[in-house]
Amino acid sequence: MNASPDTPTDQPARWPSVAVVIPFYNGADFIERSVKSVFEQTVPAAEVIVVNDGSRPEERAALDALALRYPFRIVDKENGGQGSARNAGVAGSTSDYLCFLDQDDFYLPNHIETLASAIPAGDRLFGFVYADVYEAHADGKTIRTGVVKEHSTHPKRDIFELLREDMFVLPSAALVSREAFEAVGGFDPQFMGYEDDDLFLRIFRQGYSNHFVDRAVTVWCIHTESTSFSIRMVRSRFRYFKKLLAMFPDEPRRNRFYLRDYLVPRFGQVFVDEAIQAIKLRHEHQEEMRARFTEYVEIVLSNPYVGRRIKLKMRVIAFLLEHDSPALVRLIAAVTRLPGLRSLRRLAR
C-alpha cells in the first residue's frame, strides 16, 4: 500500500498516549499485516495489545511467534466476540486514548498522527474522532479510497440520524477517549455485530463530543468470512433493534415516534430480506429467521402509531413466508402491488 493521506501540519507539542487493541480469533493469515501496520506508524502507540479471543492452540502459537518480532502484549480470554475482546484489551491498558484494529484490516502509516492531531485543544468532553477508510479485497488491494463519507452524515449531531441509519463510525478508523469509553461501560458484549454503533451512540448520548476527519486512515478489508456475512451479525442486528426499541419508547406528546419513523425504515426491509433469503435458500437457520421475523411483525402490529398500510404489508409478508409458496407469492405480489413487495417477487422466481 503506497498511497496514504497527507501528513497533518498542526502537530501537538506532545503526542497523547494511545493504546491500540487488536482482537484476534483464528486470524493467523492476516494478523501480521495488521500488527506490522501499527508498528510502522509515524506516531508510535504507547501500548499495543492483541487479545486472543479463544483461538485454536495452533493459532495462539502463531501469536507467540509474531510477538518475537513485534513488541506487543498478548491477553488471553475465552471466546466472546470482538466487543468483549476489545473490552479486555482496554482493561489491560493504561493510555488516555484508545484505537482499535480488526485483525484482517490494517492502518495507513499516519493513522494515529491524523486522529490525534484532530483532538480539539481544551475539549473537556472529548469523546471520539473518526475518519474515512479505504475499502479493499481480503488481499489488501484497493477497491475505493472513500467509504464513510458516502454514507450517513458526519460528524454526528442528533439522535434521530443515529437511529435512522447506520452510523459508519468504524472502530478501526477511530480514536476514543478512555474517559468516554469507561463512562458508558465499553462495548456491549451481547453484540457480535453492531457493537460499534451501540458504543458510539451511547458515547454521544452521554454528552461527549465527536469529530470527523475527511481522509482515510485505515484499509478496511472485506471478504466472505467477515463477521458482517455471518449468522452472528443477523442475530446481533435484531438484538440491537430490540435494545434501541427499549431505549427509545415513543413520545406522542412530543410528536416523536421512534419505531415508526426511525427503526422500521432502518431495519424493516432488512429483516424481510433476511427471512426471505433464508427460506428461499433453505438455510440451516431458516426456522430461527422465520421466528425472528414473526416477532418483528408482532412488534410492528402492536404499536398504535404505525400506520395501517405498513401493518397490512407486514401481515401479507408474514402470511407468504408462513406458507412458503412461490406460486402464491407471484399471485399476491401481482395483485397487491404494495410498496416493498419487490423482494417477495424475487422469492417467486
Short mmCIF file of C-alpha atoms in Angstrom, two decimals:
data_model
loop_
_atom_site.label_atom_id
_atom_site.label_comp_id
_atom_site.label_asym_id
_atom_site.label_seq_id
_atom_site.Cartn_x
_atom_site.Cartn_y
_atom_site.Cartn_z
CA MET A 1 0.00 0.00 0.00
CA ASN A 2 1.86 3.08 -1.23
CA ALA A 3 -0.85 5.71 -1.03
CA SER A 4 -1.50 7.48 2.28
CA PRO A 5 -3.22 10.67 3.48
CA ASP A 6 -1.29 13.89 3.72
CA THR A 7 0.57 14.37 6.98
CA PRO A 8 -1.17 16.88 9.29
CA THR A 9 0.64 20.19 9.66
CA ASP A 10 -0.74 21.29 13.05
CA GLN A 11 1.11 18.89 15.30
CA PRO A 12 0.76 18.99 19.09
CA ALA A 13 3.81 19.68 21.21
CA ARG A 14 3.44 16.28 22.87
CA TRP A 15 1.63 13.36 21.33
CA PRO A 16 -1.04 11.81 23.55
CA SER A 17 -0.67 8.32 24.96
CA VAL A 18 -2.54 5.87 22.69
CA ALA A 19 -3.22 2.17 23.18
CA VAL A 20 -4.00 0.03 20.13
CA VAL A 21 -6.20 -3.02 20.81
CA ILE A 22 -6.47 -5.81 18.22
CA PRO A 23 -8.97 -8.66 18.79
CA PHE A 24 -7.64 -11.96 17.46
CA TYR A 25 -9.66 -15.06 16.64
CA ASN A 26 -8.07 -17.71 14.40
CA GLY A 27 -6.66 -14.94 12.22
CA ALA A 28 -3.08 -16.05 11.65
CA ASP A 29 -3.44 -15.42 7.92
CA PHE A 30 -3.93 -11.69 8.50
CA ILE A 31 -2.59 -10.68 11.90
CA GLU A 32 1.00 -9.95 10.85
CA ARG A 33 -0.21 -7.41 8.29
CA SER A 34 -2.29 -5.68 10.97
CA VAL A 35 0.43 -5.68 13.63
CA LYS A 36 3.08 -4.51 11.17
CA SER A 37 0.94 -1.51 10.19
CA VAL A 38 0.72 -0.45 13.85
CA PHE A 39 4.48 -0.58 14.33
CA GLU A 40 5.04 1.43 11.14
CA GLN A 41 3.07 4.45 12.36
CA THR A 42 4.56 7.93 12.05
CA VAL A 43 3.48 8.46 15.67
CA PRO A 44 4.02 5.31 17.71
CA ALA A 45 1.43 3.77 20.00
CA ALA A 46 2.32 3.69 23.68
CA GLU A 47 0.78 0.22 24.02
CA VAL A 48 -0.14 -2.50 21.52
CA ILE A 49 -2.32 -5.30 22.86
CA VAL A 50 -3.52 -8.33 20.89
CA VAL A 51 -6.44 -10.08 22.59
CA ASN A 52 -6.63 -13.78 21.85
CA ASP A 53 -10.37 -14.44 21.89
CA GLY A 54 -10.30 -18.20 22.42
CA SER A 55 -8.43 -19.17 19.24
CA ARG A 56 -7.28 -22.69 18.42
CA PRO A 57 -3.93 -23.68 20.02
CA GLU A 58 -2.03 -23.52 16.74
CA GLU A 59 -3.42 -20.05 16.06
CA ARG A 60 -2.41 -18.92 19.56
CA ALA A 61 1.09 -20.27 18.90
CA ALA A 62 1.27 -18.06 15.80
CA LEU A 63 0.84 -15.04 18.08
CA ASP A 64 3.77 -16.12 20.23
CA ALA A 65 5.95 -16.41 17.15
CA LEU A 66 4.87 -12.99 15.91
CA ALA A 67 5.50 -11.40 19.33
CA LEU A 68 9.17 -12.36 18.99
CA ARG A 69 9.42 -9.84 16.15
CA TYR A 70 6.98 -7.15 17.28
CA PRO A 71 6.80 -5.97 20.91
CA PHE A 72 3.08 -6.33 21.53
CA ARG A 73 1.39 -7.81 24.58
CA ILE A 74 -0.98 -10.79 24.40
CA VAL A 75 -4.12 -11.04 26.54
CA ASP A 76 -5.92 -14.40 26.55
CA LYS A 77 -9.64 -14.87 27.16
CA GLU A 78 -12.48 -17.24 26.34
CA ASN A 79 -14.28 -16.63 23.06
CA GLY A 80 -16.86 -13.89 23.37
CA GLY A 81 -16.69 -11.81 20.22
CA GLN A 82 -14.96 -8.61 19.18
CA GLY A 83 -16.72 -6.39 21.68
CA SER A 84 -15.71 -8.40 24.72
CA ALA A 85 -12.19 -8.83 23.32
CA ARG A 86 -11.82 -5.08 22.88
CA ASN A 87 -13.06 -4.54 26.43
CA ALA A 88 -10.43 -6.97 27.72
CA GLY A 89 -7.71 -5.14 25.80
CA VAL A 90 -8.79 -1.77 27.16
CA ALA A 91 -8.88 -3.19 30.70
CA GLY A 92 -5.28 -4.31 30.24
CA SER A 93 -4.10 -0.87 29.07
CA THR A 94 -3.44 2.46 30.77
CA SER A 95 -3.27 5.02 27.94
CA ASP A 96 -5.55 8.07 27.82
CA TYR A 97 -6.75 7.31 24.30
CA LEU A 98 -7.80 4.11 22.56
CA CYS A 99 -7.53 2.89 18.98
CA PHE A 100 -8.87 -0.40 17.73
CA LEU A 101 -7.94 -2.55 14.76
CA ASP A 102 -9.64 -5.63 13.37
CA GLN A 103 -7.28 -8.49 12.64
CA ASP A 104 -7.98 -8.50 8.90
CA ASP A 105 -7.66 -4.71 8.44
CA PHE A 106 -4.56 -2.54 8.60
CA TYR A 107 -3.66 1.08 9.31
CA LEU A 108 -2.36 3.58 6.81
CA PRO A 109 1.02 4.95 8.01
CA ASN A 110 -0.30 8.07 9.78
CA HIS A 111 -3.47 6.69 11.32
CA ILE A 112 -2.55 7.71 14.88
CA GLU A 113 -0.99 11.01 13.81
CA THR A 114 -4.05 12.05 11.79
CA LEU A 115 -6.56 11.22 14.51
CA ALA A 116 -4.50 12.52 17.43
CA SER A 117 -3.93 15.80 15.60
CA ALA A 118 -7.71 16.23 15.33
CA ILE A 119 -8.33 16.17 19.10
CA PRO A 120 -9.54 19.72 19.83
CA ALA A 121 -7.48 21.59 22.38
CA GLY A 122 -9.41 22.28 25.55
CA ASP A 123 -12.34 19.97 24.72
CA ARG A 124 -13.12 18.69 28.21
CA LEU A 125 -15.91 16.47 26.88
CA PHE A 126 -13.97 14.94 24.02
CA GLY A 127 -15.48 11.58 23.10
CA PHE A 128 -14.04 10.36 19.82
CA VAL A 129 -12.63 11.39 16.47
CA TYR A 130 -13.09 9.22 13.40
CA ALA A 131 -12.09 9.22 9.77
CA ASP A 132 -12.67 7.55 6.42
CA VAL A 133 -11.27 4.24 5.18
CA TYR A 134 -10.07 2.56 2.04
CA GLU A 135 -12.21 -0.39 1.02
CA ALA A 136 -10.13 -3.35 -0.18
CA HIS A 137 -10.32 -7.03 -1.00
CA ALA A 138 -9.04 -9.54 1.53
CA ASP A 139 -5.58 -9.34 -0.04
CA GLY A 140 -5.45 -5.59 0.65
CA LYS A 141 -5.93 -4.49 -2.97
CA THR A 142 -7.84 -1.20 -3.03
CA ILE A 143 -11.41 -1.04 -4.30
CA ARG A 144 -12.12 2.59 -3.41
CA THR A 145 -10.45 5.26 -1.32
CA GLY A 146 -13.51 6.62 0.46
CA VAL A 147 -16.44 4.82 2.08
CA VAL A 148 -17.56 6.53 5.27
CA LYS A 149 -18.36 9.95 3.84
CA GLU A 150 -20.55 8.35 1.16
CA HIS A 151 -22.91 7.09 3.86
CA SER A 152 -24.68 8.77 6.76
CA THR A 153 -23.80 12.31 7.90
CA HIS A 154 -20.65 13.45 9.69
CA PRO A 155 -19.96 14.39 12.39
CA LYS A 156 -22.91 13.20 14.47
CA ARG A 157 -25.27 15.95 15.55
CA ASP A 158 -28.61 14.47 16.67
CA ILE A 159 -30.01 11.20 17.95
CA PHE A 160 -32.53 10.97 15.12
CA GLU A 161 -29.88 10.41 12.45
CA LEU A 162 -28.17 7.86 14.72
CA LEU A 163 -31.42 5.88 14.84
CA ARG A 164 -32.42 6.39 11.22
CA GLU A 165 -29.31 4.91 9.62
CA ASP A 166 -26.09 3.02 10.32
CA MET A 167 -23.52 5.40 11.79
CA PHE A 168 -20.48 4.36 9.71
CA VAL A 169 -18.10 5.09 12.56
CA LEU A 170 -15.63 2.23 12.22
CA PRO A 171 -13.66 1.34 15.36
CA SER A 172 -10.60 0.66 13.19
CA ALA A 173 -10.74 4.28 11.97
CA ALA A 174 -11.46 5.97 15.29
CA LEU A 175 -9.63 7.28 18.34
CA VAL A 176 -11.68 7.19 21.55
CA SER A 177 -11.19 8.94 24.88
CA ARG A 178 -10.70 6.42 27.68
CA GLU A 179 -12.83 8.63 29.91
CA ALA A 180 -15.77 8.43 27.48
CA PHE A 181 -15.27 4.71 26.86
CA GLU A 182 -15.30 3.87 30.55
CA ALA A 183 -18.17 6.26 31.28
CA VAL A 184 -20.51 4.17 29.12
CA GLY A 185 -19.10 0.78 30.15
CA GLY A 186 -17.30 -0.02 26.89
CA PHE A 187 -18.68 -2.35 24.24
CA ASP A 188 -21.86 -4.28 24.98
CA PRO A 189 -20.68 -7.94 24.82
CA GLN A 190 -24.11 -9.25 23.77
CA PHE A 191 -23.39 -7.95 20.26
CA MET A 192 -21.18 -9.63 17.67
CA GLY A 193 -22.03 -7.03 15.08
CA TYR A 194 -23.48 -3.55 15.70
CA GLU A 195 -21.36 -3.27 18.84
CA ASP A 196 -19.69 -0.26 17.20
CA ASP A 197 -22.93 1.64 16.50
CA ASP A 198 -24.09 0.83 20.02
CA LEU A 199 -20.88 2.13 21.63
CA PHE A 200 -20.68 5.39 19.72
CA LEU A 201 -24.40 6.07 20.16
CA ARG A 202 -24.04 5.70 23.94
CA ILE A 203 -20.99 7.98 24.00
CA PHE A 204 -22.99 10.56 22.04
CA ARG A 205 -25.93 10.22 24.45
CA GLN A 206 -23.59 10.77 27.39
CA GLY A 207 -22.82 14.25 26.06
CA TYR A 208 -19.31 13.66 24.72
CA SER A 209 -18.19 15.36 21.51
CA ASN A 210 -17.36 13.69 18.21
CA HIS A 211 -15.30 14.92 15.27
CA PHE A 212 -14.84 13.71 11.70
CA VAL A 213 -11.64 13.86 9.62
CA ASP A 214 -12.29 13.73 5.87
CA ARG A 215 -9.38 11.49 4.92
CA ALA A 216 -8.70 7.77 5.06
CA VAL A 217 -6.64 6.32 7.90
CA THR A 218 -7.35 2.58 7.65
CA VAL A 219 -7.70 -0.10 4.98
CA TRP A 220 -10.98 -1.97 5.55
CA CYS A 221 -10.70 -5.42 4.00
CA ILE A 222 -13.92 -7.19 3.01
CA HIS A 223 -14.20 -10.93 2.47
CA THR A 224 -16.89 -13.58 2.83
CA GLU A 225 -15.61 -14.77 6.20
CA SER A 226 -16.06 -11.32 7.76
CA THR A 227 -18.46 -11.03 10.69
CA SER A 228 -20.85 -8.94 8.59
CA PHE A 229 -21.63 -12.04 6.46
CA SER A 230 -22.38 -14.40 9.37
CA ILE A 231 -25.47 -15.57 11.24
CA ARG A 232 -23.95 -13.84 14.27
CA MET A 233 -24.40 -10.49 12.51
CA VAL A 234 -28.02 -11.35 11.70
CA ARG A 235 -28.71 -12.16 15.34
CA SER A 236 -26.85 -9.10 16.56
CA ARG A 237 -28.82 -6.81 14.27
CA PHE A 238 -32.09 -7.96 15.79
CA ARG A 239 -30.74 -7.65 19.34
CA TYR A 240 -29.65 -4.11 18.55
CA PHE A 241 -33.07 -3.29 17.12
CA LYS A 242 -34.70 -4.51 20.34
CA LYS A 243 -32.23 -2.58 22.50
CA LEU A 244 -32.99 0.62 20.61
CA LEU A 245 -36.70 -0.11 20.91
CA ALA A 246 -36.33 -0.33 24.71
CA MET A 247 -34.09 2.76 24.89
CA PHE A 248 -36.42 4.96 22.84
CA PRO A 249 -40.10 4.47 23.67
CA ASP A 250 -42.50 6.63 21.67
CA GLU A 251 -43.17 10.14 22.97
CA PRO A 252 -46.54 11.13 21.48
CA ARG A 253 -46.72 14.40 23.43
CA ARG A 254 -43.51 15.50 21.74
CA ASN A 255 -44.57 14.02 18.39
CA ARG A 256 -41.66 11.57 18.41
CA PHE A 257 -42.48 8.09 17.18
CA TYR A 258 -39.21 6.20 17.17
CA LEU A 259 -40.38 2.80 15.93
CA ARG A 260 -42.48 4.17 13.09
CA ASP A 261 -40.21 6.97 11.90
CA TYR A 262 -36.71 5.59 12.52
CA LEU A 263 -36.46 1.90 13.40
CA VAL A 264 -38.93 0.47 10.86
CA PRO A 265 -37.39 2.44 7.95
CA ARG A 266 -33.89 1.41 9.04
CA PHE A 267 -34.35 -2.26 9.88
CA GLY A 268 -37.69 -3.41 8.45
CA GLN A 269 -36.72 -4.22 4.89
CA VAL A 270 -33.51 -5.89 6.08
CA PHE A 271 -35.49 -8.23 8.33
CA VAL A 272 -37.84 -9.03 5.42
CA ASP A 273 -34.99 -9.77 3.03
CA GLU A 274 -33.14 -11.93 5.58
CA ALA A 275 -36.22 -14.06 6.23
CA ILE A 276 -36.96 -14.43 2.53
CA GLN A 277 -33.43 -15.42 1.62
CA ALA A 278 -33.22 -17.91 4.47
CA ILE A 279 -36.38 -19.66 3.27
CA LYS A 280 -35.51 -19.38 -0.42
CA LEU A 281 -32.07 -20.92 0.10
CA ARG A 282 -33.33 -23.46 2.67
CA HIS A 283 -30.78 -22.03 5.08
CA GLU A 284 -29.94 -24.12 8.14
CA HIS A 285 -31.22 -21.28 10.33
CA GLN A 286 -34.42 -20.65 8.38
CA GLU A 287 -36.74 -21.53 11.26
CA GLU A 288 -34.85 -19.17 13.54
CA MET A 289 -35.09 -16.45 10.90
CA ARG A 290 -38.81 -17.09 10.43
CA ALA A 291 -39.40 -16.86 14.19
CA ARG A 292 -37.41 -13.64 14.41
CA PHE A 293 -39.44 -12.09 11.62
CA THR A 294 -42.67 -13.18 13.32
CA GLU A 295 -41.51 -11.40 16.47
CA TYR A 296 -40.73 -8.28 14.44
CA VAL A 297 -44.21 -8.35 12.86
CA GLU A 298 -45.81 -8.66 16.29
CA ILE A 299 -43.85 -5.61 17.49
CA VAL A 300 -44.99 -3.56 14.49
CA LEU A 301 -48.62 -4.66 14.72
CA SER A 302 -48.81 -3.89 18.44
CA ASN A 303 -47.58 -0.31 18.05
CA PRO A 304 -50.54 2.09 17.87
CA TYR A 305 -48.61 4.73 15.90
CA VAL A 306 -47.53 2.57 12.94
CA GLY A 307 -49.84 3.19 10.01
CA ARG A 308 -52.39 0.71 8.64
CA ARG A 309 -50.63 0.47 5.31
CA ILE A 310 -47.38 -0.77 6.89
CA LYS A 311 -49.28 -3.17 9.12
CA LEU A 312 -51.17 -4.58 6.15
CA LYS A 313 -47.92 -5.11 4.31
CA MET A 314 -46.44 -6.91 7.32
CA ARG A 315 -49.47 -9.22 7.54
CA VAL A 316 -49.21 -10.08 3.84
CA ILE A 317 -45.49 -10.78 4.04
CA ALA A 318 -45.89 -12.87 7.19
CA PHE A 319 -48.63 -14.91 5.50
CA LEU A 320 -46.49 -15.55 2.43
CA LEU A 321 -43.48 -16.58 4.49
CA GLU A 322 -45.60 -18.90 6.60
CA HIS A 323 -46.97 -20.74 3.55
CA ASP A 324 -43.72 -20.61 1.57
CA SER A 325 -45.37 -20.99 -1.84
CA PRO A 326 -43.67 -19.39 -4.89
CA ALA A 327 -46.93 -19.58 -6.86
CA LEU A 328 -48.82 -17.82 -4.08
CA VAL A 329 -46.08 -15.20 -3.86
CA ARG A 330 -46.42 -14.44 -7.57
CA LEU A 331 -50.18 -14.14 -7.33
CA ILE A 332 -50.29 -11.94 -4.23
CA ALA A 333 -47.39 -9.73 -5.37
CA ALA A 334 -49.04 -9.15 -8.76
CA VAL A 335 -52.43 -8.30 -7.26
CA THR A 336 -51.50 -6.18 -4.26
CA ARG A 337 -48.70 -4.06 -5.76
CA LEU A 338 -47.84 -2.97 -2.25
CA PRO A 339 -44.60 -0.96 -1.93
CA GLY A 340 -41.82 -3.11 -0.55
CA LEU A 341 -43.01 -6.37 -2.15
CA ARG A 342 -40.31 -6.34 -4.81
CA SER A 343 -38.19 -8.58 -2.63
CA LEU A 344 -41.08 -11.05 -2.49
CA ARG A 345 -41.15 -11.22 -6.28
CA ARG A 346 -37.53 -12.36 -6.12
CA LEU A 347 -38.65 -15.25 -3.94
CA ALA A 348 -41.22 -16.25 -6.57
CA ARG A 349 -38.69 -16.52 -9.40
#
